[in-house]
Amino acid sequence: MNLSEEFLKNIDLENCDWANDSIKSFRNEEGEKLEKYHDFVTEREEKNQRVAIDSIVGTEHQDYPMRPWIWMIAFGKRMNFALQDYKKNPQYYFLKERPRRVSENLHYSTVNGKDFYISDDGNHRTAIAKFALWQAKEKYLYDVDVKYHDINYDFYDAYQELKSFCKNTPKFDTYSDLKDNVSSVVVVNEFNNDRLRLYNQNEVKDFLSQENSISSKIKRFLGC
């Protein structure tokens, strides 16, 4: 009996209804969204997080998406080594704080804060954790690192409104920007090339309110 078979014999697979669920691809599931909102996506890294094991749905790794979780236990490239470590120290997965080097951290990414994807390291250990913790009726995997991709939908929507305004107002043009993890939009005065940088939806709405006032409309009509 190999290590995968030995591990799985202790899992109640008949009642493990997610064992054959496919590992989702972060690129396929979230990539289009991150591309659409690109300049309005900021990232933050948080350590010592807890993640519900049933919320870990996929990976950023290109080799494993569309494989079932149980396949990972049986055929993961380095699963034999991971299961050797599990056999020596199964409590590793149940600790709320684990001694570790940075390179050994379990890393996850999330866009909506509900679905988590393995990133950087931990594909094999995550598969083991999902089965081992589920069997032990434990809900959470503790002390992991999470990269949160925060999408500012309100700012994006305000920018769409601004783009529409600029399209119909020859005096102005606009573009979005993301620099040093800070989102902004820039309004360009086409007459003198002045630039106004706005950092949130409220600043955009204030600008639009001012430019849509009667006095501003008259000034634009007169070419002022």
PDB file of N, CA, C and O in Angstrom, residues 3 8 11 21 25 28 33 43 88 95 103 106 114 118 124 138 145 148 155 165 168 175 191 193 206 214 221:
ATOM      1  N   LEU A   3       1.643   5.513   0.022  1.00  0.00           N
ATOM      2  CA  LEU A   3       1.255   6.532   1.002  1.00  0.00           C
ATOM      3  C   LEU A   3      -0.094   7.161   0.677  1.00  0.00           C
ATOM      4  O   LEU A   3      -0.868   7.497   1.583  1.00  0.00           O
ATOM      5  N   LEU A   8      -5.761   7.813   2.186  1.00  0.00           N
ATOM      6  CA  LEU A   8      -7.174   7.837   1.794  1.00  0.00           C
ATOM      7  C   LEU A   8      -8.007   6.770   2.492  1.00  0.00           C
ATOM      8  O   LEU A   8      -9.223   6.922   2.623  1.00  0.00           O
ATOM      9  N   ILE A  11     -10.038   8.177   5.201  1.00  0.00           N
ATOM     10  CA  ILE A  11     -11.004   9.217   4.841  1.00  0.00           C
ATOM     11  C   ILE A  11     -12.319   8.558   4.447  1.00  0.00           C
ATOM     12  O   ILE A  11     -12.338   7.593   3.670  1.00  0.00           O
ATOM     13  N   ASP A  21     -14.720  16.997  -6.915  1.00  0.00           N
ATOM     14  CA  ASP A  21     -14.868  18.337  -7.488  1.00  0.00           C
ATOM     15  C   ASP A  21     -13.573  18.741  -8.172  1.00  0.00           C
ATOM     16  O   ASP A  21     -12.474  18.454  -7.686  1.00  0.00           O
ATOM     17  N   SER A  25      -9.377  26.968 -11.758  1.00  0.00           N
ATOM     18  CA  SER A  25      -8.255  27.794 -12.190  1.00  0.00           C
ATOM     19  C   SER A  25      -8.505  29.247 -11.799  1.00  0.00           C
ATOM     20  O   SER A  25      -9.524  29.830 -12.169  1.00  0.00           O
ATOM     21  N   ASN A  28      -8.868  31.329 -14.956  1.00  0.00           N
ATOM     22  CA  ASN A  28     -10.141  31.196 -15.658  1.00  0.00           C
ATOM     23  C   ASN A  28     -11.307  31.801 -14.872  1.00  0.00           C
ATOM     24  O   ASN A  28     -12.211  32.398 -15.459  1.00  0.00           O
ATOM     25  N   LYS A  33     -12.194  39.108 -14.657  1.00  0.00           N
ATOM     26  CA  LYS A  33     -12.635  40.170 -13.750  1.00  0.00           C
ATOM     27  C   LYS A  33     -11.474  41.096 -13.389  1.00  0.00           C
ATOM     28  O   LYS A  33     -11.608  42.326 -13.404  1.00  0.00           O
ATOM     29  N   GLU A  43      -4.054  45.461  -4.004  1.00  0.00           N
ATOM     30  CA  GLU A  43      -3.713  44.195  -3.342  1.00  0.00           C
ATOM     31  C   GLU A  43      -3.168  44.459  -1.951  1.00  0.00           C
ATOM     32  O   GLU A  43      -2.496  45.470  -1.713  1.00  0.00           O
ATOM     33  N   LYS A  88       4.801  11.976   9.436  1.00  0.00           N
ATOM     34  CA  LYS A  88       5.684  12.304  10.563  1.00  0.00           C
ATOM     35  C   LYS A  88       5.030  13.308  11.520  1.00  0.00           C
ATOM     36  O   LYS A  88       5.226  13.235  12.734  1.00  0.00           O
ATOM     37  N   LEU A  95      -2.545  23.016  13.761  1.00  0.00           N
ATOM     38  CA  LEU A  95      -2.043  24.061  14.645  1.00  0.00           C
ATOM     39  C   LEU A  95      -2.594  25.424  14.257  1.00  0.00           C
ATOM     40  O   LEU A  95      -2.780  25.727  13.074  1.00  0.00           O
ATOM     41  N   SER A 103       9.505  30.569   2.965  1.00  0.00           N
ATOM     42  CA  SER A 103       9.331  29.757   1.759  1.00  0.00           C
ATOM     43  C   SER A 103       8.355  28.607   1.964  1.00  0.00           C
ATOM     44  O   SER A 103       7.892  28.007   1.005  1.00  0.00           O
ATOM     45  N   LEU A 106       1.920  28.641   3.659  1.00  0.00           N
ATOM     46  CA  LEU A 106       0.788  28.333   2.793  1.00  0.00           C
ATOM     47  C   LEU A 106       0.208  29.663   2.319  1.00  0.00           C
ATOM     48  O   LEU A 106      -0.155  30.516   3.135  1.00  0.00           O
ATOM     49  N   LYS A 114     -14.413  35.164  -0.501  1.00  0.00           N
ATOM     50  CA  LYS A 114     -15.193  33.944  -0.231  1.00  0.00           C
ATOM     51  C   LYS A 114     -14.543  32.709  -0.845  1.00  0.00           C
ATOM     52  O   LYS A 114     -14.558  31.632  -0.238  1.00  0.00           O
ATOM     53  N   ILE A 118      -5.000  28.567  -4.184  1.00  0.00           N
ATOM     54  CA  ILE A 118      -3.622  28.341  -3.753  1.00  0.00           C
ATOM     55  C   ILE A 118      -2.697  29.164  -4.644  1.00  0.00           C
ATOM     56  O   ILE A 118      -2.821  29.148  -5.865  1.00  0.00           O
ATOM     57  N   HIS A 124       0.062  20.711  -2.702  1.00  0.00           N
ATOM     58  CA  HIS A 124      -0.019  19.361  -2.150  1.00  0.00           C
ATOM     59  C   HIS A 124      -0.492  19.390  -0.701  1.00  0.00           C
ATOM     60  O   HIS A 124      -1.363  18.603  -0.295  1.00  0.00           O
ATOM     61  N   GLU A 138     -12.933  19.489  11.313  1.00  0.00           N
ATOM     62  CA  GLU A 138     -12.379  20.816  11.564  1.00  0.00           C
ATOM     63  C   GLU A 138     -12.703  21.707  10.374  1.00  0.00           C
ATOM     64  O   GLU A 138     -12.573  21.292   9.223  1.00  0.00           O
ATOM     65  N   ASP A 145      -1.046  32.713   4.755  1.00  0.00           N
ATOM     66  CA  ASP A 145      -0.884  34.043   4.172  1.00  0.00           C
ATOM     67  C   ASP A 145      -1.897  34.208   3.041  1.00  0.00           C
ATOM     68  O   ASP A 145      -2.053  33.309   2.209  1.00  0.00           O
ATOM     69  N   TYR A 148      -5.251  39.542  -0.776  1.00  0.00           N
ATOM     70  CA  TYR A 148      -6.594  40.011  -1.094  1.00  0.00           C
ATOM     71  C   TYR A 148      -6.529  40.962  -2.288  1.00  0.00           C
ATOM     72  O   TYR A 148      -5.784  41.942  -2.272  1.00  0.00           O
ATOM     73  N   PHE A 155     -15.739  53.108  -7.471  1.00  0.00           N
ATOM     74  CA  PHE A 155     -14.827  53.996  -8.185  1.00  0.00           C
ATOM     75  C   PHE A 155     -14.877  53.698  -9.683  1.00  0.00           C
ATOM     76  O   PHE A 155     -14.887  54.603 -10.527  1.00  0.00           O
ATOM     77  N   PHE A 165     -19.169  61.373 -19.757  1.00  0.00           N
ATOM     78  CA  PHE A 165     -19.184  62.835 -19.747  1.00  0.00           C
ATOM     79  C   PHE A 165     -18.110  63.395 -20.685  1.00  0.00           C
ATOM     80  O   PHE A 165     -18.370  64.285 -21.501  1.00  0.00           O
ATOM     81  N   ASN A 168     -18.690  63.242 -24.434  1.00  0.00           N
ATOM     82  CA  ASN A 168     -19.642  64.223 -24.946  1.00  0.00           C
ATOM     83  C   ASN A 168     -19.215  65.662 -24.669  1.00  0.00           C
ATOM     84  O   ASN A 168     -19.985  66.595 -24.920  1.00  0.00           O
ATOM     85  N   TYR A 175      -8.460  59.159 -18.331  1.00  0.00           N
ATOM     86  CA  TYR A 175      -7.919  57.799 -18.346  1.00  0.00           C
ATOM     87  C   TYR A 175      -7.728  57.350 -16.888  1.00  0.00           C
ATOM     88  O   TYR A 175      -7.665  58.176 -15.978  1.00  0.00           O
ATOM     89  N   PHE A 191      -7.770  71.813 -23.810  1.00  0.00           N
ATOM     90  CA  PHE A 191      -7.442  73.161 -24.271  1.00  0.00           C
ATOM     91  C   PHE A 191      -6.048  73.592 -23.811  1.00  0.00           C
ATOM     92  O   PHE A 191      -5.327  74.255 -24.541  1.00  0.00           O
ATOM     93  N   ASN A 193      -4.018  71.320 -21.623  1.00  0.00           N
ATOM     94  CA  ASN A 193      -3.299  70.124 -21.174  1.00  0.00           C
ATOM     95  C   ASN A 193      -3.125  70.043 -19.650  1.00  0.00           C
ATOM     96  O   ASN A 193      -2.287  69.294 -19.156  1.00  0.00           O
ATOM     97  N   ASP A 206     -17.924  64.866  -7.419  1.00  0.00           N
ATOM     98  CA  ASP A 206     -17.810  66.310  -7.177  1.00  0.00           C
ATOM     99  C   ASP A 206     -17.409  67.039  -8.458  1.00  0.00           C
ATOM    100  O   ASP A 206     -17.955  68.107  -8.777  1.00  0.00           O
ATOM    101  N   ILE A 214     -24.784  74.987 -14.237  1.00  0.00           N
ATOM    102  CA  ILE A 214     -25.161  75.908 -15.299  1.00  0.00           C
ATOM    103  C   ILE A 214     -24.001  76.810 -15.697  1.00  0.00           C
ATOM    104  O   ILE A 214     -23.714  77.009 -16.869  1.00  0.00           O
ATOM    105  N   PHE A 221     -19.627  76.633 -23.363  1.00  0.00           N
ATOM    106  CA  PHE A 221     -20.298  77.096 -24.586  1.00  0.00           C
ATOM    107  C   PHE A 221     -19.603  78.313 -25.166  1.00  0.00           C
ATOM    108  O   PHE A 221     -19.452  78.460 -26.376  1.00  0.00           O
TER     109      PHE A 221
END
